[in-house]
Amino acid sequence: MHDVQSEGAALGLRERKKQATRTALSEAAVRLAAVHGAENVTVEAISEAAGVSPRTFFNYFESHDDAFVMIDRTVGERVRRAVREAPPELSAFEAVREALATELTHVEESQEIWDLRSAVLRRSPHLLLRGMGAHIAEEFQLAQTIAERLGSPPAPVADTSGAPGPPDPCAKFPDTSHLGLYPRLLAAVASTAVRVAVEHWCAQRDTVTFPDTFRRVFGHLTDGLTEPRSDG
């Protein structure tokens, strides 16, 4: 038992170190880009600022641009695991809300880097588009997890036989028909709600806290988006 516990503790420590390195690289990239512009910041400069080698950089990011966008896949994995492991008495909406609330606990501690990253993305439209694509992919994976929690069957195997037909205007979108509308809608709404909460808090953080903003945004969803009596 002692060996198992030691192994688990060591694994947890390794994961924390990996996360710290990834965060250091991303923050270094954003800080450099805020001064020099993302297109003028090299992998070598990012690695040097973070205190690692360029070879190490590519252990964490597939490309130069990914460091500025910082779509941390471990965040999505933790959220999905929390949704899967949430108590069965919680609805899917409640499970998603609580998973996101837990993951976003430390947003206020990172307000400076949020502001810098937002400025970097606004100045580099191709990075903004890259970030949007990554968010959509994460959203789709969350929808799959929600569908699994609700007992949806696994994805069907696509039939690629037969001669190709005329161009399909829907071909650029992933086939999510096996998930049903609700999982896709819940994942998309939750993703949008988080973005709105962060944007609202960033604009008014001198007067509101992020946890309060998060609760208010999801409270509107719980109420069915009925019109509030005030602008809150």
mmCIF file of C-alpha atoms in Angstrom:
data_model
loop_
_atom_site.group_PDB
_atom_site.id
_atom_site.type_symbol
_atom_site.label_atom_id
_atom_site.label_comp_id
_atom_site.label_asym_id
_atom_site.label_seq_id
_atom_site.Cartn_x
_atom_site.Cartn_y
_atom_site.Cartn_z
ATOM 1 C CA MET A 1 0.000 0.000 0.000
ATOM 2 C CA HIS A 2 2.836 2.365 0.813
ATOM 3 C CA ASP A 3 4.385 1.801 -2.618
ATOM 4 C CA VAL A 4 1.074 2.485 -4.350
ATOM 5 C CA GLN A 5 0.563 5.699 -2.389
ATOM 6 C CA SER A 6 4.132 6.812 -3.115
ATOM 7 C CA GLU A 7 3.678 6.123 -6.806
ATOM 8 C CA GLY A 8 0.431 8.104 -6.849
ATOM 9 C CA ALA A 9 2.037 11.031 -5.040
ATOM 10 C CA ALA A 10 4.986 10.988 -7.448
ATOM 11 C CA LEU A 11 2.624 10.958 -10.426
ATOM 12 C CA GLY A 12 0.721 13.904 -8.981
ATOM 13 C CA LEU A 13 3.965 15.822 -8.460
ATOM 14 C CA ARG A 14 5.102 15.105 -12.025
ATOM 15 C CA GLU A 15 1.798 16.303 -13.404
ATOM 16 C CA ARG A 16 1.988 19.507 -11.367
ATOM 17 C CA LYS A 17 5.509 20.143 -12.616
ATOM 18 C CA LYS A 18 4.424 19.575 -16.208
ATOM 19 C CA GLN A 19 1.509 21.961 -15.744
ATOM 20 C CA ALA A 20 3.821 24.566 -14.201
ATOM 21 C CA THR A 21 6.203 24.292 -17.173
ATOM 22 C CA ARG A 22 3.384 24.617 -19.680
ATOM 23 C CA THR A 23 2.017 27.662 -17.857
ATOM 24 C CA ALA A 24 5.472 29.256 -17.693
ATOM 25 C CA LEU A 25 5.954 28.803 -21.432
ATOM 26 C CA SER A 26 2.543 30.198 -22.287
ATOM 27 C CA GLU A 27 2.908 33.199 -19.992
ATOM 28 C CA ALA A 28 6.374 33.915 -21.370
ATOM 29 C CA ALA A 29 4.977 33.770 -24.912
ATOM 30 C CA VAL A 30 2.133 36.141 -24.121
ATOM 31 C CA ARG A 31 4.314 38.635 -22.248
ATOM 32 C CA LEU A 32 6.816 38.735 -25.110
ATOM 33 C CA ALA A 33 4.065 39.039 -27.706
ATOM 34 C CA ALA A 34 2.445 41.900 -25.795
ATOM 35 C CA VAL A 35 5.671 43.876 -26.244
ATOM 36 C CA HIS A 36 7.002 42.704 -29.602
ATOM 37 C CA GLY A 37 3.998 41.197 -31.405
ATOM 38 C CA ALA A 38 3.404 37.460 -31.702
ATOM 39 C CA GLU A 39 4.891 37.281 -35.204
ATOM 40 C CA ASN A 40 8.198 38.640 -33.866
ATOM 41 C CA VAL A 41 8.539 36.216 -30.965
ATOM 42 C CA THR A 42 10.498 33.024 -31.614
ATOM 43 C CA VAL A 43 10.324 29.639 -29.918
ATOM 44 C CA GLU A 44 13.890 30.212 -28.772
ATOM 45 C CA ALA A 45 12.962 33.490 -27.082
ATOM 46 C CA ILE A 46 9.948 31.930 -25.366
ATOM 47 C CA SER A 47 11.983 28.973 -24.148
ATOM 48 C CA GLU A 48 14.767 31.175 -22.828
ATOM 49 C CA ALA A 49 12.296 33.385 -20.943
ATOM 50 C CA ALA A 50 10.708 30.290 -19.374
ATOM 51 C CA GLY A 51 14.081 28.752 -18.514
ATOM 52 C CA VAL A 52 13.755 25.634 -20.682
ATOM 53 C CA SER A 53 15.178 24.429 -23.984
ATOM 54 C CA PRO A 54 13.431 24.854 -27.363
ATOM 55 C CA ARG A 55 13.238 21.062 -27.497
ATOM 56 C CA THR A 56 11.238 21.109 -24.276
ATOM 57 C CA PHE A 57 8.882 23.691 -25.805
ATOM 58 C CA PHE A 58 7.685 21.140 -28.351
ATOM 59 C CA ASN A 59 6.914 18.655 -25.599
ATOM 60 C CA TYR A 60 4.077 20.992 -24.613
ATOM 61 C CA PHE A 61 3.008 22.732 -27.823
ATOM 62 C CA GLU A 62 2.719 21.416 -31.348
ATOM 63 C CA SER A 63 3.512 24.777 -32.902
ATOM 64 C CA HIS A 64 4.742 28.291 -32.180
ATOM 65 C CA ASP A 65 1.195 29.718 -32.328
ATOM 66 C CA ASP A 66 -0.240 27.291 -29.776
ATOM 67 C CA ALA A 67 1.760 28.908 -26.974
ATOM 68 C CA PHE A 68 -0.090 32.223 -27.392
ATOM 69 C CA VAL A 69 -3.535 30.644 -27.583
ATOM 70 C CA MET A 70 -2.913 28.281 -24.643
ATOM 71 C CA ILE A 71 -5.810 25.903 -24.961
ATOM 72 C CA ASP A 72 -4.743 23.682 -22.098
ATOM 73 C CA ARG A 73 -6.108 20.230 -22.849
ATOM 74 C CA THR A 74 -5.693 19.197 -19.219
ATOM 75 C CA VAL A 75 -8.363 21.748 -18.251
ATOM 76 C CA GLY A 76 -10.874 20.176 -20.614
ATOM 77 C CA GLU A 77 -9.941 16.732 -19.385
ATOM 78 C CA ARG A 78 -10.497 17.744 -15.760
ATOM 79 C CA VAL A 79 -13.861 19.324 -16.552
ATOM 80 C CA ARG A 80 -15.013 16.237 -18.447
ATOM 81 C CA ARG A 81 -13.847 13.929 -15.673
ATOM 82 C CA ALA A 82 -15.710 16.029 -13.107
ATOM 83 C CA VAL A 83 -18.887 15.821 -15.207
ATOM 84 C CA ARG A 84 -18.544 12.049 -15.510
ATOM 85 C CA GLU A 85 -17.903 11.632 -11.777
ATOM 86 C CA ALA A 86 -20.534 14.101 -10.538
ATOM 87 C CA PRO A 87 -23.166 12.644 -8.166
ATOM 88 C CA PRO A 88 -26.019 11.005 -10.096
ATOM 89 C CA GLU A 89 -28.602 13.174 -8.348
ATOM 90 C CA LEU A 90 -27.217 16.244 -10.142
ATOM 91 C CA SER A 91 -28.696 17.130 -13.494
ATOM 92 C CA ALA A 92 -26.360 17.368 -16.473
ATOM 93 C CA PHE A 93 -26.603 21.159 -16.287
ATOM 94 C CA GLU A 94 -25.688 21.172 -12.600
ATOM 95 C CA ALA A 95 -22.795 18.774 -13.194
ATOM 96 C CA VAL A 96 -21.369 20.996 -15.936
ATOM 97 C CA ARG A 97 -21.859 24.161 -13.880
ATOM 98 C CA GLU A 98 -20.100 22.730 -10.825
ATOM 99 C CA ALA A 99 -17.257 21.296 -12.911
ATOM 100 C CA LEU A 100 -16.627 24.669 -14.537
ATOM 101 C CA ALA A 101 -16.957 26.561 -11.242
ATOM 102 C CA THR A 102 -14.296 24.345 -9.686
ATOM 103 C CA GLU A 103 -11.931 24.740 -12.639
ATOM 104 C CA LEU A 104 -12.327 28.521 -12.738
ATOM 105 C CA THR A 105 -11.668 29.084 -9.046
ATOM 106 C CA HIS A 106 -8.346 30.811 -9.671
ATOM 107 C CA VAL A 107 -9.315 33.081 -12.576
ATOM 108 C CA GLU A 108 -8.904 36.235 -10.495
ATOM 109 C CA GLU A 109 -5.301 35.321 -9.710
ATOM 110 C CA SER A 110 -4.508 35.378 -13.440
ATOM 111 C CA GLN A 111 -6.226 38.615 -14.430
ATOM 112 C CA GLU A 112 -3.029 40.196 -15.795
ATOM 113 C CA ILE A 113 -2.299 37.336 -18.167
ATOM 114 C CA TRP A 114 -5.968 37.234 -19.261
ATOM 115 C CA ASP A 115 -5.725 40.918 -20.229
ATOM 116 C CA LEU A 116 -2.418 40.480 -22.038
ATOM 117 C CA ARG A 117 -3.609 37.414 -23.951
ATOM 118 C CA SER A 118 -6.781 39.225 -24.991
ATOM 119 C CA ALA A 119 -4.696 42.108 -26.365
ATOM 120 C CA VAL A 120 -2.348 39.730 -28.204
ATOM 121 C CA LEU A 121 -5.229 37.869 -29.836
ATOM 122 C CA ARG A 122 -6.938 41.091 -30.918
ATOM 123 C CA ARG A 123 -3.739 42.160 -32.684
ATOM 124 C CA SER A 124 -3.301 38.762 -34.378
ATOM 125 C CA PRO A 125 -6.556 37.609 -36.040
ATOM 126 C CA HIS A 126 -5.047 34.291 -37.135
ATOM 127 C CA LEU A 127 -4.364 33.459 -33.472
ATOM 128 C CA LEU A 128 -7.916 34.430 -32.564
ATOM 129 C CA LEU A 129 -9.261 32.059 -35.200
ATOM 130 C CA ARG A 130 -6.939 29.321 -33.985
ATOM 131 C CA GLY A 131 -8.227 29.785 -30.461
ATOM 132 C CA MET A 132 -11.827 29.659 -31.625
ATOM 133 C CA GLY A 133 -11.173 26.386 -33.448
ATOM 134 C CA ALA A 134 -9.598 24.857 -30.372
ATOM 135 C CA HIS A 135 -12.511 25.994 -28.196
ATOM 136 C CA ILE A 136 -14.987 24.414 -30.614
ATOM 137 C CA ALA A 137 -13.094 21.123 -30.428
ATOM 138 C CA GLU A 138 -13.160 21.248 -26.602
ATOM 139 C CA GLU A 139 -16.864 22.066 -26.713
ATOM 140 C CA PHE A 140 -17.539 19.029 -28.885
ATOM 141 C CA GLN A 141 -15.684 16.772 -26.451
ATOM 142 C CA LEU A 142 -17.696 18.183 -23.549
ATOM 143 C CA ALA A 143 -20.889 17.479 -25.501
ATOM 144 C CA GLN A 144 -19.762 13.869 -25.928
ATOM 145 C CA THR A 145 -19.230 13.575 -22.169
ATOM 146 C CA ILE A 146 -22.671 15.053 -21.471
ATOM 147 C CA ALA A 147 -24.233 12.622 -23.915
ATOM 148 C CA GLU A 148 -22.471 9.718 -22.183
ATOM 149 C CA ARG A 149 -23.766 10.905 -18.803
ATOM 150 C CA LEU A 150 -27.278 10.957 -20.245
ATOM 151 C CA GLY A 151 -26.868 7.442 -21.625
ATOM 152 C CA SER A 152 -26.597 8.234 -25.325
ATOM 153 C CA PRO A 153 -25.257 5.424 -27.560
ATOM 154 C CA PRO A 154 -21.717 5.637 -28.973
ATOM 155 C CA ALA A 155 -21.047 7.416 -32.232
ATOM 156 C CA PRO A 156 -22.069 5.484 -35.360
ATOM 157 C CA VAL A 157 -19.483 4.480 -37.941
ATOM 158 C CA ALA A 158 -19.713 6.685 -41.016
ATOM 159 C CA ASP A 159 -20.607 4.982 -44.313
ATOM 160 C CA THR A 160 -18.051 6.108 -46.864
ATOM 161 C CA SER A 161 -19.049 3.648 -49.600
ATOM 162 C CA GLY A 162 -20.455 4.677 -52.931
ATOM 163 C CA ALA A 163 -19.566 7.361 -55.438
ATOM 164 C CA PRO A 164 -19.087 10.894 -54.169
ATOM 165 C CA GLY A 165 -22.089 13.147 -54.598
ATOM 166 C CA PRO A 166 -22.364 16.918 -54.985
ATOM 167 C CA PRO A 167 -20.590 19.183 -52.470
ATOM 168 C CA ASP A 168 -22.265 19.061 -49.074
ATOM 169 C CA PRO A 169 -22.586 22.513 -47.408
ATOM 170 C CA CYS A 170 -22.632 20.787 -44.004
ATOM 171 C CA ALA A 171 -19.453 18.792 -44.623
ATOM 172 C CA LYS A 172 -17.290 21.303 -42.772
ATOM 173 C CA PHE A 173 -19.172 20.640 -39.546
ATOM 174 C CA PRO A 174 -18.571 17.490 -37.453
ATOM 175 C CA ASP A 175 -21.391 14.957 -37.432
ATOM 176 C CA THR A 176 -22.934 15.351 -33.999
ATOM 177 C CA SER A 177 -26.303 13.799 -34.771
ATOM 178 C CA HIS A 178 -25.550 10.815 -32.528
ATOM 179 C CA LEU A 179 -25.203 13.152 -29.542
ATOM 180 C CA GLY A 180 -28.642 14.671 -29.755
ATOM 181 C CA LEU A 181 -29.468 18.354 -29.509
ATOM 182 C CA TYR A 182 -29.370 18.752 -25.733
ATOM 183 C CA PRO A 183 -25.727 17.730 -25.120
ATOM 184 C CA ARG A 184 -24.522 19.955 -27.968
ATOM 185 C CA LEU A 185 -26.657 22.869 -26.804
ATOM 186 C CA LEU A 186 -25.626 22.520 -23.156
ATOM 187 C CA ALA A 187 -21.924 22.367 -24.044
ATOM 188 C CA ALA A 188 -22.226 25.400 -26.329
ATOM 189 C CA VAL A 189 -24.280 27.425 -23.858
ATOM 190 C CA ALA A 190 -21.907 26.610 -20.988
ATOM 191 C CA SER A 191 -18.899 27.621 -23.101
ATOM 192 C CA THR A 192 -20.560 30.908 -24.049
ATOM 193 C CA ALA A 193 -21.604 31.546 -20.451
ATOM 194 C CA VAL A 194 -18.010 31.179 -19.266
ATOM 195 C CA ARG A 195 -16.795 33.589 -21.945
ATOM 196 C CA VAL A 196 -19.467 36.155 -21.028
ATOM 197 C CA ALA A 197 -18.651 35.804 -17.318
ATOM 198 C CA VAL A 198 -14.936 36.360 -17.936
ATOM 199 C CA GLU A 199 -15.528 39.339 -20.257
ATOM 200 C CA HIS A 200 -17.981 40.974 -17.839
ATOM 201 C CA TRP A 201 -15.661 40.450 -14.885
ATOM 202 C CA CYS A 202 -12.648 41.802 -16.800
ATOM 203 C CA ALA A 203 -14.592 44.985 -17.568
ATOM 204 C CA GLN A 204 -15.832 45.470 -13.994
ATOM 205 C CA ARG A 205 -13.382 43.620 -11.799
ATOM 206 C CA ASP A 206 -12.927 46.647 -9.537
ATOM 207 C CA THR A 207 -16.530 46.282 -8.392
ATOM 208 C CA VAL A 208 -17.353 42.572 -8.805
ATOM 209 C CA THR A 209 -15.642 39.263 -8.109
ATOM 210 C CA PHE A 210 -15.390 36.510 -10.673
ATOM 211 C CA PRO A 211 -17.207 33.857 -8.557
ATOM 212 C CA ASP A 212 -20.168 36.246 -8.131
ATOM 213 C CA THR A 213 -20.187 37.007 -11.846
ATOM 214 C CA PHE A 214 -20.029 33.314 -12.705
ATOM 215 C CA ARG A 215 -22.973 32.544 -10.393
ATOM 216 C CA ARG A 216 -25.032 35.388 -11.835
ATOM 217 C CA VAL A 217 -24.451 34.268 -15.418
ATOM 218 C CA PHE A 218 -25.396 30.668 -14.696
ATOM 219 C CA GLY A 219 -28.275 31.887 -12.548
ATOM 220 C CA HIS A 220 -29.761 33.526 -15.647
ATOM 221 C CA LEU A 221 -29.531 30.171 -17.418
ATOM 222 C CA THR A 222 -31.172 28.394 -14.484
ATOM 223 C CA ASP A 223 -34.013 30.933 -14.646
ATOM 224 C CA GLY A 224 -34.533 30.195 -18.317
ATOM 225 C CA LEU A 225 -33.141 33.565 -19.444
ATOM 226 C CA THR A 226 -36.215 35.405 -18.193
ATOM 227 C CA GLU A 227 -35.776 39.157 -18.399
ATOM 228 C CA PRO A 228 -34.168 40.519 -15.203
ATOM 229 C CA ARG A 229 -35.636 43.478 -13.360
ATOM 230 C CA SER A 230 -32.248 45.179 -13.505
ATOM 231 C CA ASP A 231 -29.368 45.068 -15.978
ATOM 232 C CA GLY A 232 -27.679 42.282 -13.954
#
